[in-house]
């Protein structure tokens, strides 16, 4: 039985959508963490005591006020598409399902603003009707909410041009509600918006998000095959560097990934690695010139979403690629290697030489802090945590930085720079430590400990 | 007296605007090369025998056919805003004034296409009426023609985001007329468009140019002051790297340049270096956050073209900055240093330590081949060629690459990669070697030699 006063909660929230139904609680206490064999075990028994689904800001304020008064923690949830288990409540309490608090609030002057629960794809579609689109989106855009993306995401398609959410300018504004008995709405603009980014909902409840827009080019999805993986990497890095070729996706996958991703199999010649790309239609001639210069072959071109593989090509890259592969081989797993070097292909080559035998490598090419960088690792057949730790060490020795994609709190994942300002903000907006407890505590010793700790790198290393 | 059959030319071109008037010939045989004290001497006695100004494609073909038959060379001229003297005829003959062959041909689907003599600013304005603009333009956009820009330019405002004209994708297409008795129109698209770029009109007569477009943001011109030059450089490099902040100009000028450029004087505190920028209005909050993080002060913001300095801020950067400075101190000159390094500010610091005593340094920050690079040198008081050569050597020793902005042919300026394909194309389109002779010959020994050769770097070094 829960230690929280649930009946009192339910009575106080009369009129609000509150459920204590165990099946619904079970479903809403999970996200996509099962993609990780480690998180699958660690989070198996974690779940909420109640799911609350506010429809209006007034309802939301009432929920927050009541929860604070009763000292019941709140774990905010969007579309449930996260991979780190961020929205799985570690200490029970309320899962706050924000999907009913949705809708576009404003569109124009280079930005789009929407309520927390709005699907990312819905915002993108609305913007596209005006000739614009989001600068970047998660590969889960069709199920992810915008607040979930800002609270738990990193980057995605579009990041090869604009960088990631952490880069200045990529989140225009975030409105959050404080976790106080008299909750306050705070508008965080520009650099301040970062206070609510990648904190897994622990630094205020995101109520609205404003995102900057980019021109909506007619995108062509082009799949390029190369006889050699490193050749594909060199092409990918070069394409990412082409500021004159408008590109949205550059994702390199080593053979036999094109077999493991079954819809690609008929398109890619035996033994070939691929680079999956999205290119503005008007730049196709220049793109083909670059492909030729690198000895590649364009094996498929199609307008966005109309490729012969049955889904937008951006559902075959970044974290999504592993989903596609697990359909064929559920034992495959990955870790998150981060590659940054003046000679990026040479670094990938060194790491590949060291860990290529674990399995075929992926390498998403994107920009972070203005630099073209790689994000990738081998898709290996998972055996045990020690094997995974060995892989982490081997990649680090060869020069890659490794995040812990098999952990579930902000510090141990290691993707966020945490400044004194972040901690002060956490204390201000969540004075009782009730937001997603264990995920990002002002006092780091209060963070949840996970049974298995990988020897991964923290934020400071990522700056290297 | 000219050795060319001018009377025969004039008769054959009856009905076409041909002038043998010495005053008009004199004016049309000059460009802005006088900005260089070396070119001022070297090109002083060079001029055409006739100026021909075609209004239609038929007239142009007739001119070309006649000139080829009579073996009279043609030097093509646009707005006459070049700095290398590219459009000064070295061997007399015809100056072909293309300014009457102008007008926008097509606009839409992400590109704009115009006839050779169209002003760059006119194209930009036409595009802006549809929400778009040129990706980049010369600082001379208000007087330069689009063909002149492609034939003799490099980059400019916009290059910090999109790279330079040489980068793949930044010229969509070029139509050229061959220099043959039966002239042919060739359409060069994508990578092929480079065949007509930066060859000073020696590889075919450019008749139309198609340029890719970028979204036309409402730009804010922001002038930022820093107590220290290297601090301003670090800020500029960081701003250039901010893929999430939409920026069009990043130009660093060391104190006392803000005094030498008189309209800036009332705005900039004593002893302060500046970074001149253009930022999309929607990114201003994030921009200000970056300024604060670098210890700078925004001393002026204004919508594009409405700053208190009386002209668009892009007329105070790149080559144009020297024009502004020469209004105050006509003795000042520059050389073109090119800075590329993983730690760009450190390279600038090394060069500054070595040559800073020559005068205050400029540093345009832009992207070339995807990398953030610097272009700059001290504004020094010119004394003699040896002094200039010493400066070149000192900058090279400290790690910069130096182009020869005081020369006038393609190879000696050193900014173009010349491949066998370029030479084959030159032979194909100009079999008699009549286009701008001496500027870019298929046989490099036939290039004009200039009296003073600086110890500058050729193309291969720029790749470093």
PDB file of N, CA, C and O in Angstrom, chain B residues 56-89:
ATOM      1  N   UNK B  56      20.676  42.855 -75.400  1.00  0.00           N
ATOM      2  CA  UNK B  56      19.934  41.603 -75.564  1.00  0.00           C
ATOM      3  C   UNK B  56      20.922  40.468 -75.797  1.00  0.00           C
ATOM      4  O   UNK B  56      22.101  40.692 -76.106  1.00  0.00           O
ATOM      5  N   UNK B  57      20.391  39.259 -75.686  1.00  0.00           N
ATOM      6  CA  UNK B  57      21.234  38.089 -75.918  1.00  0.00           C
ATOM      7  C   UNK B  57      21.683  38.043 -77.377  1.00  0.00           C
ATOM      8  O   UNK B  57      22.829  37.684 -77.674  1.00  0.00           O
ATOM      9  N   UNK B  58      20.802  38.437 -78.282  1.00  0.00           N
ATOM     10  CA  UNK B  58      21.183  38.458 -79.699  1.00  0.00           C
ATOM     11  C   UNK B  58      22.336  39.426 -79.934  1.00  0.00           C
ATOM     12  O   UNK B  58      23.295  39.109 -80.645  1.00  0.00           O
ATOM     13  N   UNK B  59      22.230  40.614 -79.339  1.00  0.00           N
ATOM     14  CA  UNK B  59      23.330  41.574 -79.473  1.00  0.00           C
ATOM     15  C   UNK B  59      24.621  40.986 -78.906  1.00  0.00           C
ATOM     16  O   UNK B  59      25.690  41.099 -79.500  1.00  0.00           O
ATOM     17  N   UNK B  60      24.498  40.352 -77.754  1.00  0.00           N
ATOM     18  CA  UNK B  60      25.685  39.788 -77.115  1.00  0.00           C
ATOM     19  C   UNK B  60      26.338  38.736 -78.012  1.00  0.00           C
ATOM     20  O   UNK B  60      27.559  38.721 -78.198  1.00  0.00           O
ATOM     21  N   UNK B  61      25.504  37.867 -78.572  1.00  0.00           N
ATOM     22  CA  UNK B  61      26.051  36.823 -79.455  1.00  0.00           C
ATOM     23  C   UNK B  61      26.750  37.451 -80.662  1.00  0.00           C
ATOM     24  O   UNK B  61      27.805  36.978 -81.095  1.00  0.00           O
ATOM     25  N   UNK B  62      26.154  38.484 -81.178  1.00  0.00           N
ATOM     26  CA  UNK B  62      26.726  39.173 -82.335  1.00  0.00           C
ATOM     27  C   UNK B  62      28.083  39.785 -81.969  1.00  0.00           C
ATOM     28  O   UNK B  62      29.055  39.683 -82.730  1.00  0.00           O
ATOM     29  N   UNK B  63      28.161  40.386 -80.791  1.00  0.00           N
ATOM     30  CA  UNK B  63      29.425  40.974 -80.320  1.00  0.00           C
ATOM     31  C   UNK B  63      30.493  39.891 -80.205  1.00  0.00           C
ATOM     32  O   UNK B  63      31.622  40.038 -80.679  1.00  0.00           O
ATOM     33  N   UNK B  64      30.122  38.789 -79.574  1.00  0.00           N
ATOM     34  CA  UNK B  64      31.082  37.706 -79.353  1.00  0.00           C
ATOM     35  C   UNK B  64      31.568  37.144 -80.683  1.00  0.00           C
ATOM     36  O   UNK B  64      32.772  36.977 -80.919  1.00  0.00           O
ATOM     37  N   UNK B  65      30.620  36.864 -81.548  1.00  0.00           N
ATOM     38  CA  UNK B  65      30.962  36.292 -82.846  1.00  0.00           C
ATOM     39  C   UNK B  65      31.929  37.207 -83.606  1.00  0.00           C
ATOM     40  O   UNK B  65      32.948  36.763 -84.152  1.00  0.00           O
ATOM     41  N   UNK B  66      31.622  38.493 -83.580  1.00  0.00           N
ATOM     42  CA  UNK B  66      32.458  39.469 -84.279  1.00  0.00           C
ATOM     43  C   UNK B  66      33.849  39.560 -83.650  1.00  0.00           C
ATOM     44  O   UNK B  66      34.875  39.557 -84.347  1.00  0.00           O
ATOM     45  N   UNK B  67      33.883  39.629 -82.331  1.00  0.00           N
ATOM     46  CA  UNK B  67      35.172  39.747 -81.641  1.00  0.00           C
ATOM     47  C   UNK B  67      36.037  38.524 -81.909  1.00  0.00           C
ATOM     48  O   UNK B  67      37.248  38.646 -82.124  1.00  0.00           O
ATOM     49  N   UNK B  68      35.427  37.356 -81.917  1.00  0.00           N
ATOM     50  CA  UNK B  68      36.211  36.143 -82.170  1.00  0.00           C
ATOM     51  C   UNK B  68      36.747  36.169 -83.599  1.00  0.00           C
ATOM     52  O   UNK B  68      37.924  35.890 -83.843  1.00  0.00           O
ATOM     53  N   UNK B  69      35.884  36.552 -84.536  1.00  0.00           N
ATOM     54  CA  UNK B  69      36.313  36.606 -85.929  1.00  0.00           C
ATOM     55  C   UNK B  69      37.484  37.568 -86.091  1.00  0.00           C
ATOM     56  O   UNK B  69      38.462  37.270 -86.767  1.00  0.00           O
ATOM     57  N   UNK B  70      37.416  38.710 -85.406  1.00  0.00           N
ATOM     58  CA  UNK B  70      38.466  39.722 -85.530  1.00  0.00           C
ATOM     59  C   UNK B  70      39.598  39.517 -84.519  1.00  0.00           C
ATOM     60  O   UNK B  70      40.540  40.306 -84.474  1.00  0.00           O
ATOM     61  N   UNK B  71      39.462  38.474 -83.698  1.00  0.00           N
ATOM     62  CA  UNK B  71      40.469  38.165 -82.656  1.00  0.00           C
ATOM     63  C   UNK B  71      40.727  39.368 -81.739  1.00  0.00           C
ATOM     64  O   UNK B  71      41.871  39.710 -81.420  1.00  0.00           O
ATOM     65  N   UNK B  72      39.657  39.988 -81.326  1.00  0.00           N
ATOM     66  CA  UNK B  72      39.754  41.088 -80.358  1.00  0.00           C
ATOM     67  C   UNK B  72      39.361  40.547 -78.985  1.00  0.00           C
ATOM     68  O   UNK B  72      38.290  39.964 -78.836  1.00  0.00           O
ATOM     69  N   UNK B  73      40.210  40.703 -77.978  1.00  0.00           N
ATOM     70  CA  UNK B  73      39.870  40.164 -76.659  1.00  0.00           C
ATOM     71  C   UNK B  73      38.699  40.901 -76.012  1.00  0.00           C
ATOM     72  O   UNK B  73      38.445  42.070 -76.306  1.00  0.00           O
ATOM     73  N   UNK B  74      38.021  40.184 -75.147  1.00  0.00           N
ATOM     74  CA  UNK B  74      36.897  40.753 -74.396  1.00  0.00           C
ATOM     75  C   UNK B  74      37.176  40.624 -72.905  1.00  0.00           C
ATOM     76  O   UNK B  74      37.478  39.535 -72.412  1.00  0.00           O
ATOM     77  N   UNK B  75      37.088  41.730 -72.210  1.00  0.00           N
ATOM     78  CA  UNK B  75      37.130  41.710 -70.747  1.00  0.00           C
ATOM     79  C   UNK B  75      35.752  42.117 -70.260  1.00  0.00           C
ATOM     80  O   UNK B  75      35.278  43.211 -70.571  1.00  0.00           O
ATOM     81  N   UNK B  76      35.108  41.204 -69.537  1.00  0.00           N
ATOM     82  CA  UNK B  76      33.732  41.460 -69.112  1.00  0.00           C
ATOM     83  C   UNK B  76      33.736  42.306 -67.852  1.00  0.00           C
ATOM     84  O   UNK B  76      34.595  42.151 -66.985  1.00  0.00           O
ATOM     85  N   UNK B  77      32.760  43.188 -67.774  1.00  0.00           N
ATOM     86  CA  UNK B  77      32.674  44.108 -66.648  1.00  0.00           C
ATOM     87  C   UNK B  77      31.243  44.179 -66.135  1.00  0.00           C
ATOM     88  O   UNK B  77      30.293  44.204 -66.906  1.00  0.00           O
ATOM     89  N   UNK B  78      31.118  44.192 -64.802  1.00  0.00           N
ATOM     90  CA  UNK B  78      29.799  44.370 -64.193  1.00  0.00           C
ATOM     91  C   UNK B  78      29.700  45.765 -63.621  1.00  0.00           C
ATOM     92  O   UNK B  78      29.839  46.752 -64.338  1.00  0.00           O
ATOM     93  N   UNK B  79      29.538  45.853 -62.294  1.00  0.00           N
ATOM     94  CA  UNK B  79      29.401  47.158 -61.652  1.00  0.00           C
ATOM     95  C   UNK B  79      30.723  47.861 -61.404  1.00  0.00           C
ATOM     96  O   UNK B  79      30.748  49.007 -60.963  1.00  0.00           O
ATOM     97  N   UNK B  80      31.834  47.176 -61.674  1.00  0.00           N
ATOM     98  CA  UNK B  80      33.143  47.799 -61.483  1.00  0.00           C
ATOM     99  C   UNK B  80      33.525  47.945 -60.026  1.00  0.00           C
ATOM    100  O   UNK B  80      34.291  48.834 -59.651  1.00  0.00           O
ATOM    101  N   UNK B  81      33.032  47.039 -59.185  1.00  0.00           N
ATOM    102  CA  UNK B  81      33.292  47.173 -57.747  1.00  0.00           C
ATOM    103  C   UNK B  81      34.359  46.213 -57.247  1.00  0.00           C
ATOM    104  O   UNK B  81      34.564  46.075 -56.049  1.00  0.00           O
ATOM    105  N   UNK B  82      35.058  45.546 -58.179  1.00  0.00           N
ATOM    106  CA  UNK B  82      36.069  44.572 -57.761  1.00  0.00           C
ATOM    107  C   UNK B  82      37.278  45.268 -57.145  1.00  0.00           C
ATOM    108  O   UNK B  82      37.567  46.422 -57.448  1.00  0.00           O
ATOM    109  N   UNK B  83      37.978  44.554 -56.274  1.00  0.00           N
ATOM    110  CA  UNK B  83      39.163  45.102 -55.600  1.00  0.00           C
ATOM    111  C   UNK B  83      40.484  44.609 -56.172  1.00  0.00           C
ATOM    112  O   UNK B  83      41.531  45.110 -55.801  1.00  0.00           O
ATOM    113  N   UNK B  84      40.429  43.577 -57.008  1.00  0.00           N
ATOM    114  CA  UNK B  84      41.679  43.027 -57.540  1.00  0.00           C
ATOM    115  C   UNK B  84      41.985  43.561 -58.934  1.00  0.00           C
ATOM    116  O   UNK B  84      42.886  43.065 -59.590  1.00  0.00           O
ATOM    117  N   UNK B  85      41.193  44.497 -59.417  1.00  0.00           N
ATOM    118  CA  UNK B  85      41.398  44.981 -60.777  1.00  0.00           C
ATOM    119  C   UNK B  85      41.056  43.950 -61.839  1.00  0.00           C
ATOM    120  O   UNK B  85      41.519  44.040 -62.978  1.00  0.00           O
ATOM    121  N   UNK B  86      40.210  42.982 -61.466  1.00  0.00           N
ATOM    122  CA  UNK B  86      39.919  41.879 -62.393  1.00  0.00           C
ATOM    123  C   UNK B  86      39.337  42.332 -63.722  1.00  0.00           C
ATOM    124  O   UNK B  86      39.486  41.667 -64.729  1.00  0.00           O
ATOM    125  N   UNK B  87      38.621  43.456 -63.706  1.00  0.00           N
ATOM    126  CA  UNK B  87      37.931  43.859 -64.931  1.00  0.00           C
ATOM    127  C   UNK B  87      38.674  44.960 -65.680  1.00  0.00           C
ATOM    128  O   UNK B  87      38.132  45.593 -66.575  1.00  0.00           O
ATOM    129  N   UNK B  88      39.925  45.159 -65.311  1.00  0.00           N
ATOM    130  CA  UNK B  88      40.782  46.076 -66.075  1.00  0.00           C
ATOM    131  C   UNK B  88      41.433  45.269 -67.195  1.00  0.00           C
ATOM    132  O   UNK B  88      42.128  44.295 -66.924  1.00  0.00           O
ATOM    133  N   UNK B  89      41.201  45.639 -68.448  1.00  0.00           N
ATOM    134  CA  UNK B  89      41.757  44.832 -69.545  1.00  0.00           C
ATOM    135  C   UNK B  89      43.276  44.983 -69.607  1.00  0.00           C
ATOM    136  O   UNK B  89      43.789  46.096 -69.688  1.00  0.00           O
TER     137      UNK B  89
END
